[in-house]
Amino acid sequence: MKADHSREQHIAVFGESGSGKTVLLSSFYGAEMYRGEREAEALYRLHVPDTGQGRRLRQIYLGMKQEDAVPVANRFKSATFTFQVDPKATENTKAVKRRDFNSLRLVWHDYPGEWFENSPSSPTEEQRRIDTFRSLLNSNVALILVDAQQLAEYPREESRYLKSLFGNIENTLLSLKKSILEDGERLERFPRIWMFALSKADLIPEMTVQDFRDLMILRAAGDIERLQEVLSEFIVGDEALSVGEDFLRLSSAEFHPNGINVDRRIGLNQILPLAAILPLERHLRWARTQEVPRKVLDSLLGPGLELGSAVLGRVLRGLPTSKGPLGMAQKLLNSIISSDAFEEYSKLAGERLRRSNQAAREQGDQMRAILTQFKIDLENGENENVILRGER
């Protein structure tokens, strides 16, 4: 029987004021929305169920596209945006009956960057900040925006900016620690992947994602280490924590004196795939090492990874099986997929991944086609030096 629900993944985007969070959010929505409407080969259509939010995001995007209007900063206001991904084409009847969810959802937590730089002006704003950070810290993956404009202004002295950026994040988190950890209880549900994203990457076009990684390690290795220590204070099972092992180049649009070109983007097509696939891949890898406490893995594979287990089922359907070790991952996923399927998922890449995607398209299994396409998009992003995934 066809289920009537969606699978959600949450993403938190951290960045100081002026780092491009609002532009990124609007440009992401505009690009995905118009691509789904105009491209015949697009597999899905993305929309915002809250029509008021969708209208505001579209207004900002059209303001940039048609009137070269720079979005107004979202000062001292926070918001959560839900983007829904629905298959565009009619699905094969058998595929629809097999499907255990109808759509994917990306929940994007936005907040004012001023909260990292200034103290709240009232008790009401202080409480709003606490509530916002509780929501942010329930996400599956976190992006920390590193402003390319700031890096470009101080060549060979990038450590000054990076020290300030990481210091503000650490100090804010530590100041809210008692409020976030009720009765001192550490969190099981927490963003376990903290990716660094170079925003406004068009300002440094010669910098590849590998160059960005090397710069961060050269200029900020100690700051990254301290951030990891601070984040570890919030969670149970800090073995399952990845800070600064994944990197991404982002550019929402090309800004120049004569206007804004929203068609010149970098990395925005990686956001949906990384939110949907990256936590799943990383959590399964940790599960296979058997080094992470069981209750932590349970939480990772619980509500926050409902999509993950669904992904496996969809991606693997119809694939040949092979023998493989059971391990803790099998125990956790036993009710959902077989150990053989788990092994198959780990190996699904390259030409084999593309054949699976093509088969899904031909069979009218749109959701499997979407999910395998997400994996292909991540591979393409790596080949184009836009995204770099960690190996641990």
Short mmCIF file of C-alpha atoms in Angstrom, two decimals:
data_model
loop_
_atom_site.label_atom_id
_atom_site.label_comp_id
_atom_site.label_asym_id
_atom_site.label_seq_id
_atom_site.Cartn_x
_atom_site.Cartn_y
_atom_site.Cartn_z
CA MET A 1 0.00 0.00 0.00
CA LYS A 2 1.30 3.41 -0.88
CA ALA A 3 2.56 5.32 2.16
CA ASP A 4 1.56 8.92 2.65
CA HIS A 5 4.59 10.55 4.17
CA SER A 6 7.95 12.10 3.40
CA ARG A 7 11.51 11.52 4.55
CA GLU A 8 13.36 14.46 6.04
CA GLN A 9 17.00 15.48 6.28
CA HIS A 10 17.99 18.63 8.17
CA ILE A 11 20.83 20.94 7.24
CA ALA A 12 22.25 23.78 9.33
CA VAL A 13 24.24 26.54 7.64
CA PHE A 14 26.57 28.49 9.95
CA GLY A 15 28.16 31.73 8.85
CA GLU A 16 28.81 35.26 9.99
CA SER A 17 26.80 38.24 8.80
CA GLY A 18 27.66 39.05 5.22
CA SER A 19 28.91 35.54 4.46
CA GLY A 20 26.10 34.98 1.95
CA LYS A 21 23.60 32.77 3.81
CA THR A 22 20.46 34.57 2.61
CA VAL A 23 21.69 34.78 -0.99
CA LEU A 24 22.62 31.11 -0.86
CA LEU A 25 19.17 30.09 0.37
CA SER A 26 17.34 32.14 -2.26
CA SER A 27 19.62 31.16 -5.11
CA PHE A 28 19.37 27.47 -4.19
CA TYR A 29 15.57 27.63 -4.28
CA GLY A 30 15.42 29.67 -7.48
CA ALA A 31 17.85 27.44 -9.34
CA GLU A 32 16.15 24.20 -8.28
CA MET A 33 12.63 25.52 -8.85
CA TYR A 34 13.24 26.78 -12.38
CA ARG A 35 15.31 23.77 -13.35
CA GLY A 36 12.44 21.46 -12.38
CA GLU A 37 9.97 23.56 -14.32
CA ARG A 38 11.97 24.03 -17.50
CA GLU A 39 14.22 21.04 -18.02
CA ALA A 40 12.39 18.15 -19.61
CA GLU A 41 14.90 15.63 -18.27
CA ALA A 42 14.61 16.86 -14.66
CA LEU A 43 13.59 13.98 -12.42
CA TYR A 44 11.88 16.00 -9.70
CA ARG A 45 10.22 19.27 -8.90
CA LEU A 46 11.23 21.17 -5.76
CA HIS A 47 8.75 23.43 -3.99
CA VAL A 48 8.12 25.04 -0.61
CA PRO A 49 4.91 23.81 1.09
CA ASP A 50 4.63 27.11 3.01
CA THR A 51 3.44 29.32 0.15
CA GLY A 52 4.38 32.53 1.99
CA GLN A 53 7.98 31.39 2.44
CA GLY A 54 8.13 30.19 -1.15
CA ARG A 55 6.86 33.53 -2.43
CA ARG A 56 9.44 35.47 -0.42
CA LEU A 57 12.31 33.27 -1.61
CA ARG A 58 11.13 33.56 -5.21
CA GLN A 59 10.86 37.35 -4.82
CA ILE A 60 14.47 37.57 -3.62
CA TYR A 61 15.65 35.32 -6.44
CA LEU A 62 13.77 37.28 -9.12
CA GLY A 63 15.01 40.54 -7.61
CA MET A 64 18.58 39.35 -8.17
CA LYS A 65 17.87 37.86 -11.59
CA GLN A 66 15.80 40.63 -13.15
CA GLU A 67 16.62 43.80 -11.19
CA ASP A 68 20.16 43.12 -9.90
CA ALA A 69 18.84 43.72 -6.38
CA VAL A 70 21.05 42.47 -3.53
CA PRO A 71 18.94 40.72 -0.81
CA VAL A 72 18.46 42.60 2.43
CA ALA A 73 20.26 41.01 5.39
CA ASN A 74 18.06 38.92 7.69
CA ARG A 75 19.09 40.74 10.87
CA PHE A 76 18.15 39.12 14.18
CA LYS A 77 15.50 36.88 12.64
CA SER A 78 15.66 33.13 12.25
CA ALA A 79 13.59 30.83 10.09
CA THR A 80 13.26 27.22 9.08
CA PHE A 81 12.52 26.44 5.45
CA THR A 82 11.20 23.13 4.20
CA PHE A 83 11.89 22.16 0.59
CA GLN A 84 9.91 19.26 -0.80
CA VAL A 85 11.20 17.09 -3.62
CA ASP A 86 8.47 15.33 -5.59
CA PRO A 87 9.06 12.96 -8.53
CA LYS A 88 8.22 14.82 -11.72
CA ALA A 89 7.11 11.96 -13.92
CA THR A 90 4.38 9.40 -13.40
CA GLU A 91 5.85 6.33 -11.82
CA ASN A 92 5.55 2.71 -12.72
CA THR A 93 2.60 1.25 -10.82
CA LYS A 94 4.69 -1.52 -9.30
CA ALA A 95 7.31 0.99 -8.22
CA VAL A 96 4.67 3.15 -6.53
CA LYS A 97 3.31 0.15 -4.63
CA ARG A 98 6.80 -0.75 -3.45
CA ARG A 99 7.60 2.76 -2.39
CA ASP A 100 7.65 3.41 1.35
CA PHE A 101 7.64 7.18 1.07
CA ASN A 102 6.18 9.69 -1.34
CA SER A 103 8.70 12.49 -1.34
CA LEU A 104 11.91 13.79 0.16
CA ARG A 105 12.18 16.89 2.29
CA LEU A 106 15.14 19.10 3.00
CA VAL A 107 14.69 21.19 6.14
CA TRP A 108 17.05 24.18 6.05
CA HIS A 109 17.67 26.06 9.30
CA ASP A 110 18.57 29.70 8.75
CA TYR A 111 19.55 32.21 11.41
CA PRO A 112 21.06 35.72 11.61
CA GLY A 113 24.85 35.75 11.49
CA GLU A 114 24.86 38.69 13.93
CA TRP A 115 24.15 36.19 16.69
CA PHE A 116 27.75 35.04 16.37
CA GLU A 117 29.10 38.55 16.67
CA ASN A 118 26.80 40.54 18.99
CA SER A 119 24.99 39.89 22.24
CA PRO A 120 21.19 39.67 22.17
CA SER A 121 19.48 42.98 22.91
CA SER A 122 16.68 41.57 25.10
CA PRO A 123 15.64 38.46 27.05
CA THR A 124 13.16 37.68 24.27
CA GLU A 125 15.91 37.70 21.66
CA GLU A 126 18.13 35.63 23.94
CA GLN A 127 15.43 32.96 24.25
CA ARG A 128 14.89 33.03 20.48
CA ARG A 129 18.59 32.47 19.97
CA ILE A 130 18.59 29.49 22.34
CA ASP A 131 15.58 27.95 20.58
CA THR A 132 17.20 28.49 17.20
CA PHE A 133 20.44 26.80 18.19
CA ARG A 134 18.54 23.84 19.61
CA SER A 135 16.96 23.43 16.18
CA LEU A 136 20.27 23.92 14.38
CA LEU A 137 21.93 21.28 16.54
CA ASN A 138 19.26 18.72 15.65
CA SER A 139 20.36 18.70 12.03
CA ASN A 140 21.99 15.82 10.17
CA VAL A 141 24.77 17.85 8.58
CA ALA A 142 26.22 21.32 9.20
CA LEU A 143 27.93 23.68 6.78
CA ILE A 144 30.33 26.33 8.06
CA LEU A 145 30.64 29.10 5.49
CA VAL A 146 34.14 30.48 4.97
CA ASP A 147 33.89 33.82 3.17
CA ALA A 148 36.16 33.92 0.07
CA GLN A 149 36.02 37.71 0.10
CA GLN A 150 37.63 37.75 3.54
CA LEU A 151 40.31 35.29 2.43
CA ALA A 152 41.07 37.30 -0.71
CA GLU A 153 41.49 40.56 1.23
CA TYR A 154 44.27 39.22 3.41
CA PRO A 155 46.48 36.90 1.32
CA ARG A 156 48.93 34.90 3.44
CA GLU A 157 47.22 36.31 6.53
CA GLU A 158 44.07 34.23 6.23
CA SER A 159 44.64 32.85 9.72
CA ARG A 160 43.49 36.18 11.22
CA TYR A 161 40.06 35.87 9.64
CA LEU A 162 39.78 32.13 10.28
CA LYS A 163 40.74 32.51 13.93
CA SER A 164 38.02 35.13 14.35
CA LEU A 165 35.44 32.97 12.50
CA PHE A 166 36.07 29.84 14.53
CA GLY A 167 36.45 31.80 17.76
CA ASN A 168 33.00 33.38 17.33
CA ILE A 169 31.39 29.99 16.67
CA GLU A 170 33.10 28.37 19.65
CA ASN A 171 32.31 31.22 22.04
CA THR A 172 28.66 31.31 21.00
CA LEU A 173 28.24 27.57 21.42
CA LEU A 174 29.98 27.58 24.79
CA SER A 175 27.87 30.50 26.03
CA LEU A 176 24.71 28.56 25.15
CA LYS A 177 25.94 25.19 26.35
CA LYS A 178 24.08 25.15 29.68
CA SER A 179 20.85 26.24 28.00
CA ILE A 180 21.12 23.69 25.21
CA LEU A 181 22.16 20.72 27.36
CA GLU A 182 19.21 20.42 29.69
CA ASP A 183 20.33 19.01 33.07
CA GLY A 184 23.77 18.62 31.56
CA GLU A 185 22.69 15.67 29.42
CA ARG A 186 24.79 15.38 26.28
CA LEU A 187 23.03 15.01 22.93
CA GLU A 188 22.73 11.89 20.82
CA ARG A 189 20.99 13.64 17.94
CA PHE A 190 23.47 16.22 16.65
CA PRO A 191 25.09 17.21 13.34
CA ARG A 192 27.84 14.61 13.17
CA ILE A 193 29.28 16.04 9.94
CA TRP A 194 30.63 19.60 9.94
CA MET A 195 31.63 20.50 6.40
CA PHE A 196 33.57 23.63 5.46
CA ALA A 197 32.12 25.52 2.49
CA LEU A 198 33.94 28.29 0.64
CA SER A 199 31.18 30.85 -0.03
CA LYS A 200 31.53 33.46 -2.84
CA ALA A 201 33.96 31.01 -4.47
CA ASP A 202 33.69 32.92 -7.75
CA LEU A 203 35.93 35.60 -6.19
CA ILE A 204 38.82 33.09 -6.12
CA PRO A 205 38.15 31.11 -9.33
CA GLU A 206 41.59 29.54 -9.38
CA MET A 207 41.08 27.87 -5.98
CA THR A 208 40.01 24.23 -6.31
CA VAL A 209 38.34 22.40 -3.47
CA GLN A 210 41.69 20.67 -2.81
CA ASP A 211 43.37 24.10 -2.58
CA PHE A 212 40.66 25.20 -0.14
CA ARG A 213 41.25 22.12 2.02
CA ASP A 214 45.00 22.73 2.05
CA LEU A 215 44.54 26.40 2.96
CA MET A 216 42.27 25.51 5.88
CA ILE A 217 44.76 22.97 7.21
CA LEU A 218 47.74 25.30 6.71
CA ARG A 219 46.16 28.37 8.29
CA ALA A 220 43.64 26.96 10.76
CA ALA A 221 44.54 23.42 11.84
CA GLY A 222 44.65 24.43 15.51
CA ASP A 223 41.33 26.30 15.28
CA ILE A 224 39.66 23.27 13.67
CA GLU A 225 41.01 21.09 16.46
CA ARG A 226 39.58 23.40 19.11
CA LEU A 227 36.20 23.52 17.37
CA GLN A 228 36.10 19.73 17.37
CA GLU A 229 36.87 19.71 21.09
CA VAL A 230 34.03 22.17 21.75
CA LEU A 231 31.56 20.18 19.66
CA SER A 232 32.63 16.99 21.44
CA GLU A 233 31.47 18.53 24.72
CA PHE A 234 27.89 18.53 23.39
CA ILE A 235 27.54 14.91 22.33
CA VAL A 236 27.51 11.30 23.35
CA GLY A 237 29.96 9.22 21.33
CA ASP A 238 32.42 11.71 19.88
CA GLU A 239 33.91 8.88 17.80
CA ALA A 240 31.03 9.61 15.44
CA LEU A 241 31.98 13.19 14.69
CA SER A 242 33.57 14.59 11.56
CA VAL A 243 34.81 18.19 11.66
CA GLY A 244 36.61 19.66 8.67
CA GLU A 245 36.96 16.40 6.74
CA ASP A 246 34.57 17.43 3.95
CA PHE A 247 34.87 20.53 1.78
CA LEU A 248 32.70 22.34 -0.75
CA ARG A 249 32.99 25.36 -3.07
CA LEU A 250 29.87 27.51 -3.26
CA SER A 251 28.87 30.55 -5.26
CA SER A 252 25.22 31.62 -5.28
CA ALA A 253 25.64 34.04 -8.20
CA GLU A 254 28.24 36.20 -9.87
CA PHE A 255 28.13 39.77 -8.56
CA HIS A 256 29.84 42.47 -10.63
CA PRO A 257 29.52 46.27 -10.99
CA ASN A 258 27.03 45.97 -13.83
CA GLY A 259 24.67 43.50 -12.21
CA ILE A 260 24.10 39.99 -10.84
CA ASN A 261 24.31 36.85 -12.95
CA VAL A 262 22.36 34.13 -11.11
CA ASP A 263 23.16 31.63 -13.85
CA ARG A 264 26.86 31.62 -12.88
CA ARG A 265 26.69 29.33 -9.84
CA ILE A 266 29.11 26.91 -8.21
CA GLY A 267 28.19 23.94 -6.06
CA LEU A 268 24.50 24.64 -5.45
CA ASN A 269 23.53 21.42 -7.21
CA GLN A 270 25.53 19.57 -4.55
CA ILE A 271 23.38 20.69 -1.60
CA LEU A 272 20.46 18.30 -2.03
CA PRO A 273 22.69 15.28 -2.73
CA LEU A 274 25.01 15.95 0.18
CA ALA A 275 22.12 16.48 2.59
CA ALA A 276 20.43 13.28 1.45
CA ILE A 277 23.39 10.97 0.86
CA LEU A 278 26.46 12.16 2.78
CA PRO A 279 25.11 11.50 6.33
CA LEU A 280 23.96 8.07 5.26
CA GLU A 281 27.31 7.11 3.78
CA ARG A 282 29.27 8.42 6.75
CA HIS A 283 27.02 6.85 9.39
CA LEU A 284 27.13 3.49 7.69
CA ARG A 285 30.92 3.71 7.50
CA TRP A 286 31.08 4.39 11.22
CA ALA A 287 28.67 1.56 11.85
CA ARG A 288 30.94 -0.83 9.99
CA THR A 289 33.93 0.10 12.16
CA GLN A 290 31.98 -1.04 15.25
CA GLU A 291 33.78 1.66 17.25
CA VAL A 292 30.74 3.80 17.95
CA PRO A 293 28.49 3.18 20.99
CA ARG A 294 25.36 1.25 20.10
CA LYS A 295 22.94 3.86 21.42
CA VAL A 296 24.65 6.51 19.29
CA LEU A 297 24.25 4.39 16.18
CA ASP A 298 20.65 3.76 17.12
CA SER A 299 20.08 7.50 17.21
CA LEU A 300 21.90 7.99 13.90
CA LEU A 301 19.78 5.34 12.24
CA GLY A 302 16.62 6.50 13.96
CA PRO A 303 14.36 9.40 12.96
CA GLY A 304 17.25 11.43 11.58
CA LEU A 305 18.15 8.70 9.17
CA GLU A 306 14.76 7.47 8.14
CA LEU A 307 15.69 8.75 4.76
CA GLY A 308 18.91 6.81 4.96
CA SER A 309 17.28 3.46 5.42
CA ALA A 310 14.81 4.34 2.72
CA VAL A 311 17.66 5.36 0.45
CA LEU A 312 19.20 1.95 0.82
CA GLY A 313 16.02 0.20 -0.03
CA ARG A 314 15.44 2.33 -3.08
CA VAL A 315 18.98 2.36 -4.36
CA LEU A 316 19.51 -1.33 -3.93
CA ARG A 317 16.27 -2.65 -5.28
CA GLY A 318 16.88 -4.95 -8.17
CA LEU A 319 20.63 -5.16 -7.75
CA PRO A 320 22.41 -8.50 -7.66
CA THR A 321 23.57 -9.57 -4.21
CA SER A 322 26.90 -10.75 -2.93
CA LYS A 323 28.25 -12.22 0.28
CA GLY A 324 29.70 -9.95 2.96
CA PRO A 325 30.28 -9.56 6.70
CA LEU A 326 27.35 -8.84 8.97
CA GLY A 327 28.84 -6.63 11.71
CA MET A 328 26.99 -4.09 13.74
CA ALA A 329 25.66 -2.36 10.66
CA GLN A 330 23.79 -5.49 9.70
CA LYS A 331 22.30 -5.79 13.17
CA LEU A 332 21.06 -2.24 13.04
CA LEU A 333 19.74 -2.43 9.51
CA ASN A 334 18.62 -6.02 9.67
CA SER A 335 14.93 -5.21 9.64
CA ILE A 336 15.35 -2.97 6.64
CA ILE A 337 17.87 -4.49 4.30
CA SER A 338 20.10 -7.54 4.11
CA SER A 339 23.81 -7.53 4.83
CA ASP A 340 24.35 -8.36 1.19
CA ALA A 341 22.46 -5.23 0.24
CA PHE A 342 24.58 -3.21 2.65
CA GLU A 343 27.70 -4.43 0.92
CA GLU A 344 26.20 -3.66 -2.45
CA TYR A 345 25.42 -0.13 -1.40
CA SER A 346 29.01 0.44 -0.31
CA LYS A 347 30.24 -0.65 -3.72
CA LEU A 348 27.71 1.23 -5.81
CA ALA A 349 29.75 3.79 -7.76
CA GLY A 350 31.01 4.70 -11.20
CA GLU A 351 29.61 2.83 -14.16
CA ARG A 352 27.65 0.46 -11.96
CA LEU A 353 25.89 3.39 -10.30
CA ARG A 354 25.03 4.85 -13.69
CA ARG A 355 23.60 1.56 -14.92
CA SER A 356 21.40 1.41 -11.81
CA ASN A 357 20.22 4.95 -12.48
CA GLN A 358 19.47 4.19 -16.13
CA ALA A 359 17.57 1.03 -15.19
CA ALA A 360 15.46 2.98 -12.68
CA ARG A 361 14.59 5.57 -15.32
CA GLU A 362 13.62 2.90 -17.84
CA GLN A 363 11.52 1.07 -15.28
CA GLY A 364 9.71 4.24 -14.22
CA ASP A 365 11.02 3.96 -10.67
CA GLN A 366 11.43 7.70 -10.23
CA MET A 367 12.44 7.76 -6.56
CA ARG A 368 15.25 5.28 -7.12
CA ALA A 369 16.30 7.31 -10.15
CA ILE A 370 16.41 10.48 -8.03
CA LEU A 371 18.48 8.91 -5.27
CA THR A 372 20.97 7.28 -7.61
CA GLN A 373 21.19 10.58 -9.50
CA PHE A 374 22.12 12.28 -6.22
CA LYS A 375 25.05 9.87 -5.88
CA ILE A 376 26.07 10.57 -9.47
CA ASP A 377 25.91 14.33 -8.80
CA LEU A 378 28.28 13.90 -5.86
CA GLU A 379 30.70 11.92 -8.01
CA ASN A 380 30.51 14.58 -10.72
CA GLY A 381 31.14 17.28 -8.10
CA GLU A 382 34.28 15.46 -7.00
CA ASN A 383 35.49 15.12 -10.58
CA GLU A 384 34.93 18.86 -11.10
CA ASN A 385 36.88 19.75 -7.92
CA VAL A 386 33.78 21.28 -6.31
CA ILE A 387 33.25 18.85 -3.42
CA LEU A 388 35.66 16.71 -1.43
CA ARG A 389 34.34 13.96 0.80
CA GLY A 390 36.29 12.67 3.78
CA GLU A 391 37.61 9.11 3.88
CA ARG A 392 37.01 8.24 7.52
#
